[in-house]
CSV table of C-alpha atoms and ligand atoms in Angstrom, one decimal:
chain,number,residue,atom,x,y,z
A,577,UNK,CA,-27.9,67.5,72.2
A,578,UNK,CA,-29.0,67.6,68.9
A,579,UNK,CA,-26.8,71.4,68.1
A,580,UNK,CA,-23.6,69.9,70.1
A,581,UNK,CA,-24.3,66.4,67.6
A,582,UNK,CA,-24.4,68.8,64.6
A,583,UNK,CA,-21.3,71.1,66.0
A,584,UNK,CA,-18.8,67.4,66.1
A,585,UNK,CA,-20.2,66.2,62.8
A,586,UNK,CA,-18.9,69.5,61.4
A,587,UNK,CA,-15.5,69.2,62.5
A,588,UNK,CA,-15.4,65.7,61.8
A,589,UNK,CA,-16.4,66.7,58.2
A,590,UNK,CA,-13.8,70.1,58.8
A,591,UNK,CA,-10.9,67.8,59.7
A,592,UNK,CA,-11.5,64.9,57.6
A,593,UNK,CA,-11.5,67.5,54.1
A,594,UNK,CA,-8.3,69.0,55.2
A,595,UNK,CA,-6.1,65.9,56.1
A,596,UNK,CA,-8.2,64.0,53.2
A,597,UNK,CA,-7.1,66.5,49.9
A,598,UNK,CA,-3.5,67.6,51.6
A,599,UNK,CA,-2.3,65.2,49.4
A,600,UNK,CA,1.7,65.4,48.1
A,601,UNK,CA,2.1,67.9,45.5
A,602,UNK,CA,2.9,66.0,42.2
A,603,UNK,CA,4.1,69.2,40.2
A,604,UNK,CA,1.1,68.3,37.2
A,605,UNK,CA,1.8,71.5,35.3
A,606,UNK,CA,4.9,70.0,33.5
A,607,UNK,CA,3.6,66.6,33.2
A,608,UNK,CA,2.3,67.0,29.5
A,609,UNK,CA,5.7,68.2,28.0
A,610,UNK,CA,7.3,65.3,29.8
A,611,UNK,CA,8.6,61.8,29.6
A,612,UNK,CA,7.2,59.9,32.6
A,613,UNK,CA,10.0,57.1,33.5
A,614,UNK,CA,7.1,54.9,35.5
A,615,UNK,CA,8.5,52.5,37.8
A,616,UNK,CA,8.0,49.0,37.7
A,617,UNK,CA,8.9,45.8,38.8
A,618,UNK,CA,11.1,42.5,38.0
A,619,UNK,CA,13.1,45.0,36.0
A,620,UNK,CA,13.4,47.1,32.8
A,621,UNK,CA,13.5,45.3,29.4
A,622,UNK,CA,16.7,46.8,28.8
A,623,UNK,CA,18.2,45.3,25.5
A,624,UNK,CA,14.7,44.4,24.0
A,625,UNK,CA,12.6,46.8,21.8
A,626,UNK,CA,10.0,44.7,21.2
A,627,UNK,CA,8.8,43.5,24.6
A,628,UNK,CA,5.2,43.4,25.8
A,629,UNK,CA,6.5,45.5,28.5
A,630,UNK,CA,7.1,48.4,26.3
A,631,UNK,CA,2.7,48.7,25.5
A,632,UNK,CA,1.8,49.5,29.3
A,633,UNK,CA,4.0,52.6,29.8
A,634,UNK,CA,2.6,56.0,28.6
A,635,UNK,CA,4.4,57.1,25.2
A,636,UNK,CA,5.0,61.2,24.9
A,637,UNK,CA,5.7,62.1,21.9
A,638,UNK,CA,7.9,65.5,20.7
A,639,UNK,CA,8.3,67.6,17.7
A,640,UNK,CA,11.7,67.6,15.8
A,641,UNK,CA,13.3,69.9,13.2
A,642,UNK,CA,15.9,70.5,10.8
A,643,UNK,CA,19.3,71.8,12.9
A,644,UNK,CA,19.3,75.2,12.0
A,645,UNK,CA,21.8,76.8,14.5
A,646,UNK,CA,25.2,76.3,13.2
A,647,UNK,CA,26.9,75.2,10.2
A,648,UNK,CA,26.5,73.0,8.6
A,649,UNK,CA,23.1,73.0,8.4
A,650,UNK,CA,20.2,71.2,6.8
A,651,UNK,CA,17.1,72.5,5.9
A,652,UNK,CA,15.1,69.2,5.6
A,653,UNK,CA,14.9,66.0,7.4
A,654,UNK,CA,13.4,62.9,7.7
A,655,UNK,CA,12.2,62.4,11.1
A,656,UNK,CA,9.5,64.8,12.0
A,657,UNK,CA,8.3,63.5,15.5
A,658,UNK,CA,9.7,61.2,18.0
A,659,UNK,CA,7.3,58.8,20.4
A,660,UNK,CA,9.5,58.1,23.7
A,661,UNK,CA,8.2,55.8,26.5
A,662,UNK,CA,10.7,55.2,29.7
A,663,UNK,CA,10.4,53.1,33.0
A,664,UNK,CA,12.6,52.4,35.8
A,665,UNK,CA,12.8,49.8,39.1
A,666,UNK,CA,14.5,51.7,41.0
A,667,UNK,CA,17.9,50.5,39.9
A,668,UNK,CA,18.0,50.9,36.0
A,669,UNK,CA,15.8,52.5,33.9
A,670,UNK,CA,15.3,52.5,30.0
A,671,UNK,CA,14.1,54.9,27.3
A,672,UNK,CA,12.9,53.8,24.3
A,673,UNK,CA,12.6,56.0,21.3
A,674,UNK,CA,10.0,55.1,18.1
A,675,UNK,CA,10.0,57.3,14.8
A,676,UNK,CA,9.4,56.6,10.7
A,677,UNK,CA,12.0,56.1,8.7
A,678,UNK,CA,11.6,54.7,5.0
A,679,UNK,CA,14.5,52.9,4.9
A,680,UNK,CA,17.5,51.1,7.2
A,681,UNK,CA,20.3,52.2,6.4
A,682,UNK,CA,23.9,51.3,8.7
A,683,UNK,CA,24.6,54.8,9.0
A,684,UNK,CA,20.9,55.5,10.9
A,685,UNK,CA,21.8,56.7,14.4
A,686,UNK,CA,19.9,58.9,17.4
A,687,UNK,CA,20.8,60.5,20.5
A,688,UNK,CA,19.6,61.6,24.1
A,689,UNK,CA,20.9,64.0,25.8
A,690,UNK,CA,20.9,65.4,29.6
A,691,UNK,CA,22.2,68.1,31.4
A,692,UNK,CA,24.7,67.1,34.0
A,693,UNK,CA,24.0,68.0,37.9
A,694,UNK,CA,22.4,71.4,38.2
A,695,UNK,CA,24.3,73.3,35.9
A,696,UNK,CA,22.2,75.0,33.2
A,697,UNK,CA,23.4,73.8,29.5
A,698,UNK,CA,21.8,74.9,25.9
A,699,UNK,CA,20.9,71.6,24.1
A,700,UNK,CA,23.3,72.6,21.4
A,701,UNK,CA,25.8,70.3,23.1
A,702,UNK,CA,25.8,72.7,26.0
A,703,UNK,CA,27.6,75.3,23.8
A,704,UNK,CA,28.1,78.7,25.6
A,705,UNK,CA,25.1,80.7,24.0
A,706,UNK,CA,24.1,84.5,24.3
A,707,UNK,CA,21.8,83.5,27.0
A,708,UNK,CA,23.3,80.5,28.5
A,709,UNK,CA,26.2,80.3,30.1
A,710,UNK,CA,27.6,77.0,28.6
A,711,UNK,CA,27.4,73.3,30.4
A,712,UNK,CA,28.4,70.1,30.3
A,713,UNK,CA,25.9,67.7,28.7
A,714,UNK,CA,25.9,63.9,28.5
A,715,UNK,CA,24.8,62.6,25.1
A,716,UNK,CA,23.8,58.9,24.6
A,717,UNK,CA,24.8,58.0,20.6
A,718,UNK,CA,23.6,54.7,19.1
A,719,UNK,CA,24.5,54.2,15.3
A,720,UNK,CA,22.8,50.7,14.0
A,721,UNK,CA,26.0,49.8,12.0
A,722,UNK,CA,27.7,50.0,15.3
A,723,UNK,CA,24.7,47.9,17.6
A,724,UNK,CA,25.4,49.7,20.5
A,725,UNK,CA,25.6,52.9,22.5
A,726,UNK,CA,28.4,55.5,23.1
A,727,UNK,CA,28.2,57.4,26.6
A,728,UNK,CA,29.9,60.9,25.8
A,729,UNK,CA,29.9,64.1,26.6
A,730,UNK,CA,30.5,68.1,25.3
A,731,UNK,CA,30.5,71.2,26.4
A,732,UNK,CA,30.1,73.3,23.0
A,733,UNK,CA,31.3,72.4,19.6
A,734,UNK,CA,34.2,70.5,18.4
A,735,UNK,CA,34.2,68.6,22.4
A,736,UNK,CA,32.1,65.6,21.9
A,737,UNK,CA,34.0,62.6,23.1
A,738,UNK,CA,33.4,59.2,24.2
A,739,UNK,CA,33.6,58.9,28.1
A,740,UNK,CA,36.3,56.0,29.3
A,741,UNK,CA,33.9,54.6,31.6
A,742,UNK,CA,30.7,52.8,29.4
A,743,UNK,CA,27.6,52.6,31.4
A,744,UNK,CA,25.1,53.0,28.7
A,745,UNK,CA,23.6,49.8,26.7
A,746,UNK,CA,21.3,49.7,23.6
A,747,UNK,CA,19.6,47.9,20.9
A,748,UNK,CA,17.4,49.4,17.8
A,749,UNK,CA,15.1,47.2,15.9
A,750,UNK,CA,13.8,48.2,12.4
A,751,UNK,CA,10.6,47.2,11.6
A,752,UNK,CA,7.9,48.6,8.8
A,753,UNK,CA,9.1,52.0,8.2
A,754,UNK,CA,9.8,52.4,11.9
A,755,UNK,CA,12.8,52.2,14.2
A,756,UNK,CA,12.4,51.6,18.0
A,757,UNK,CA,15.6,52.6,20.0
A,758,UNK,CA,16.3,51.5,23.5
A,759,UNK,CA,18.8,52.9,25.7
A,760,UNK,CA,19.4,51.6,29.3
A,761,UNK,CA,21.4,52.3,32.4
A,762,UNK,CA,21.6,52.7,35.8
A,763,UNK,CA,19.6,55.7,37.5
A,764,UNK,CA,23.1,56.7,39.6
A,765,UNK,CA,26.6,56.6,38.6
A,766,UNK,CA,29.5,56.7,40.5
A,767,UNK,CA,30.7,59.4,38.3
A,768,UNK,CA,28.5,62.6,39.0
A,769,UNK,CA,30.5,64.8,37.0
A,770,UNK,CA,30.0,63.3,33.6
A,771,UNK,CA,27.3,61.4,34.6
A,772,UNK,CA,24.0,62.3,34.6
A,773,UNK,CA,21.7,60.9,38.0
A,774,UNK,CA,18.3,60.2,37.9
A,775,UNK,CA,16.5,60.8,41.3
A,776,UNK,CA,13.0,59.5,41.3
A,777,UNK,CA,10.7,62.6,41.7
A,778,UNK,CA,12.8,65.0,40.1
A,779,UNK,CA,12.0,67.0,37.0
A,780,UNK,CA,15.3,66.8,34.5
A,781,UNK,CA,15.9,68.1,31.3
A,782,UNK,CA,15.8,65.6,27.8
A,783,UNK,CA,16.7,66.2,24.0
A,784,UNK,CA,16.6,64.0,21.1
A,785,UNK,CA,18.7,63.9,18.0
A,786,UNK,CA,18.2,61.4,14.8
A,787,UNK,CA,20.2,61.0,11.8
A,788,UNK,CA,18.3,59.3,8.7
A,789,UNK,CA,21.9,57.8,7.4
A,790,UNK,CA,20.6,57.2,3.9
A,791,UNK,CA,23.5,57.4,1.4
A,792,UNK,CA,22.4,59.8,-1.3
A,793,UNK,CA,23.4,59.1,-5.1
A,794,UNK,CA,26.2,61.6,-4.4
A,795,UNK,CA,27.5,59.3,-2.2
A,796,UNK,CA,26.8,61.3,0.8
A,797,UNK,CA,25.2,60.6,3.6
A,798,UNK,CA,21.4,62.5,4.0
A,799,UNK,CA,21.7,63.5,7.5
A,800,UNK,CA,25.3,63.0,9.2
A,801,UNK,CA,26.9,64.9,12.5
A,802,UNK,CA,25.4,68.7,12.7
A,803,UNK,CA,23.3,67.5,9.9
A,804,UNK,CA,20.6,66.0,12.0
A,805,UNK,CA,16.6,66.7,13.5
A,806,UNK,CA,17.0,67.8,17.0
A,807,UNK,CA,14.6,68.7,19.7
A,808,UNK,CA,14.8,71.7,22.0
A,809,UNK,CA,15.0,70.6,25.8
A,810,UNK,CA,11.8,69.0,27.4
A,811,UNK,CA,11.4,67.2,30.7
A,812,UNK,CA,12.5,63.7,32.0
A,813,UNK,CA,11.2,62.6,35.2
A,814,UNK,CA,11.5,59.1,37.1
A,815,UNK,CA,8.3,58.7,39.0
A,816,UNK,CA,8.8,58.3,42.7
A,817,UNK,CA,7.7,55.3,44.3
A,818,UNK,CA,3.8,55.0,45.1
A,819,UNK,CA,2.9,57.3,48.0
A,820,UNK,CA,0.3,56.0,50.5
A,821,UNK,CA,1.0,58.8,52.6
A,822,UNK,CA,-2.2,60.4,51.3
A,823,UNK,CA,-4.0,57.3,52.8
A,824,UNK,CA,-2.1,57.4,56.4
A,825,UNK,CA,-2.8,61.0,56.5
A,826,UNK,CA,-7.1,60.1,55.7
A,827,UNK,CA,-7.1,57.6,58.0
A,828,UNK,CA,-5.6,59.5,60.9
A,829,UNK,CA,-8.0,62.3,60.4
A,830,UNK,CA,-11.0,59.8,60.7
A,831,UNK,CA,-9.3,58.6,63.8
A,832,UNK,CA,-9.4,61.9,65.4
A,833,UNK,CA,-12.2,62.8,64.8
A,834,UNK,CA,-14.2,59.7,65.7
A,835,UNK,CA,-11.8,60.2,69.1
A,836,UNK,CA,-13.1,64.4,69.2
A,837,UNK,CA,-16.7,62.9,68.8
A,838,UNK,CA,-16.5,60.6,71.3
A,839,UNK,CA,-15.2,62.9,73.8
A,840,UNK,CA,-17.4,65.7,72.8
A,841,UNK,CA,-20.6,63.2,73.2
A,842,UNK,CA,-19.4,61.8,76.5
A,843,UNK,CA,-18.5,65.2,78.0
A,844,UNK,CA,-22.5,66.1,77.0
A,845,UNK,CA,-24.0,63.0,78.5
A,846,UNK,CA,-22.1,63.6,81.7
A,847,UNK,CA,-23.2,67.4,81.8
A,848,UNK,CA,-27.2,66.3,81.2
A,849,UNK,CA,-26.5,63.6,84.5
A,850,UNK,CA,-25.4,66.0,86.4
B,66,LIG,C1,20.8,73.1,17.8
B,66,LIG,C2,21.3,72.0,18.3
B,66,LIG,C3,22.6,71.3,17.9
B,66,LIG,C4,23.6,71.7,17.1
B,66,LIG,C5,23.8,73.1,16.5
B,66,LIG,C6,24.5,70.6,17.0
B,66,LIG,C7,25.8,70.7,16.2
B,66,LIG,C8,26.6,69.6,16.1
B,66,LIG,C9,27.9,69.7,15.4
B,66,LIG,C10,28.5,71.0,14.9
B,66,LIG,C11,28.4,68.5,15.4
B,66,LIG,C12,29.8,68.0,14.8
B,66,LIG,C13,30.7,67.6,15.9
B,66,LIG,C14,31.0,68.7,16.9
B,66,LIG,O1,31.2,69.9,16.5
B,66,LIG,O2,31.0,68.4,18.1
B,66,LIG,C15,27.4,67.6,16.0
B,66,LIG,C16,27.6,66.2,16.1
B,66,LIG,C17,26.8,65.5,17.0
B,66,LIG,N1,25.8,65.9,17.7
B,66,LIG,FE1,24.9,67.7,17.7
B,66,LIG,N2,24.1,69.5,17.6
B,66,LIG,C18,22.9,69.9,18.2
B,66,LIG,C19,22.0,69.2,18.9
B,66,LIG,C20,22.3,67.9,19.3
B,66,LIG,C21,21.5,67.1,20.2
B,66,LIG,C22,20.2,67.6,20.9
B,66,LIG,C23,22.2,65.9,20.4
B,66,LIG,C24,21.8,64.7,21.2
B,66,LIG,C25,20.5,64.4,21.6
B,66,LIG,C26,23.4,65.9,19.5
B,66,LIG,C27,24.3,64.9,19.4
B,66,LIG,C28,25.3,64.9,18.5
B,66,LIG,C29,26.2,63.7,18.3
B,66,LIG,C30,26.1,62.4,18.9
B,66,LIG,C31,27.1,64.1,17.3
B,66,LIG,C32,28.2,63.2,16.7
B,66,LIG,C33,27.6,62.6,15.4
B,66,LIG,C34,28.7,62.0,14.5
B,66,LIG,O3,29.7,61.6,15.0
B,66,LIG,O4,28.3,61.8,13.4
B,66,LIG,N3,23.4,67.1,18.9
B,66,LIG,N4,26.4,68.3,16.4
């Protein structure tokens, strides 16, 4: 009895570790170069920057630098870093971008942008590179002297335009050296060409642009269309819905093997009775 006991608690123990860790691969490796859009519920504070809301989502936060790449340039610029936190309920979803700037000024602006479907764009507003073969990008624009938020899109330089269909909204709130930007919209559009879609689970591509608008005693602006900091691409991902599959699978492997240990012990009483 005692070796046939040992024999079912082993495979109970075999069958409950393998159903018990195959849990749903979340694809971790990308997570910390990532904005994590985490879902929640009674909706996204869309229009409001400064909502309690905002403090329970995790904040990623990415490098930016002077654009370099094509003229004109600028070799210095005021926003070093950007902190962006997202979430989403399934329907809309909002991003919320937080960096230092001394002053406001009306001509202070930033930007997302996304590629568009699967084609591969360089986040130079998706301007055919040596290496990439050139795609359309959709770029989100709020400019504070404007209070709100231009949907466009480019394919390379001299294309940015203003899409006829608006689905993006925005507010930005200056407050002690620091602006917080939201921009909100729906995860699908009915327009999947110029549209970017946001399908929970699904790793996308994200760059930032920001303008310090600060007239100089020239007259000129500090930081103004090329003239900007700008990230390089980095990943935006709405998090799926919690899955308790992980729990369904546990519990079924319990279940069989309490059912293999029952019949295992049975079929051994009945062989010692007879
Ligand atoms: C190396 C990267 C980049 C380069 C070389 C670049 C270059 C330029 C140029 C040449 C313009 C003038 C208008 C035009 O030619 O279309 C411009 C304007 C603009 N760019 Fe970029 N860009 C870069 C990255 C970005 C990124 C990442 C975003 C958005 C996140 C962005 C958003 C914009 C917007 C909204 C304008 C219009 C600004 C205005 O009207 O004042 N750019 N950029």
């Amino acid at each position: 009895m005692r070796g046939a006991h040992r024999l079912s608690v082993w495979c109970f123990g075999g069958i409950a570790l393998f159903f018990g860790t195959a849990a749903p691969d979340s694809g971790f490796a990308q997570e910390s170069v990532a904005v994590r859009a985490v879902m929640v519920k009674g909706g996204v504070p869309g229009e409001d920057p400064s909502a309690a809301a905002w403090n329970t989502v995790p904040v990623s936060e990415f490098p930016l630098s002077p654009q370099v790449h094509w003229a004109p340039r600028i070799g210095e610029v005021t926003a070093k870093s950007v902190k962006v936190r997202a979430m989403h309920d399934g329907q809309r979803m909002a991003v919320m971008l937080e960096y230092a700037d001394p002053s406001e000024d009306p001509d202070d602006a930033a930007a997302l942008e996304f590629m568009i479907g699967d084609k591969k764009a360089h986040f130079a507003h998706g301007q055919p590179m040596a290496q990439v073969e050139g795609g359309p990008v959709n770029i989100w624009y709020w400019k504070n002297k404007d209070a709100k938020v231009l949907d466009m899109n480019a394919k390379g330089f001299g294309t940015l335009k203003a899409q006829s269909q608006q689905d993006v909204t925005g507010k930005g709130v200056y407050q002690n050296g620091t602006w917080k930007v939201v921009f909100t919209r729906s995860l699908t559009t009915g327009d999947v060409d110029h549209d970017t879609q946001f399908k929970p689970g699904e790793f996308i591509n994200i760059a930032f642009a920001i303008w310090d608008g600060k007239k100089l005693e020239s007259g000129d602006l500090k930081e103004k269309g090329s003239q900007k900091a700008v990230s390089s691409w980095w990943y935006f991902r709405a998090e799926p819905p919690p899955d308790y599959s992980a729990y369904l699978y546990a519990a079924l492997a319990v279940g069989l093997a309490a059912v293999f240990q029952f019949v295992i012990i049975r079929k051994l009483r009945k062989g010692r009775s007879t």
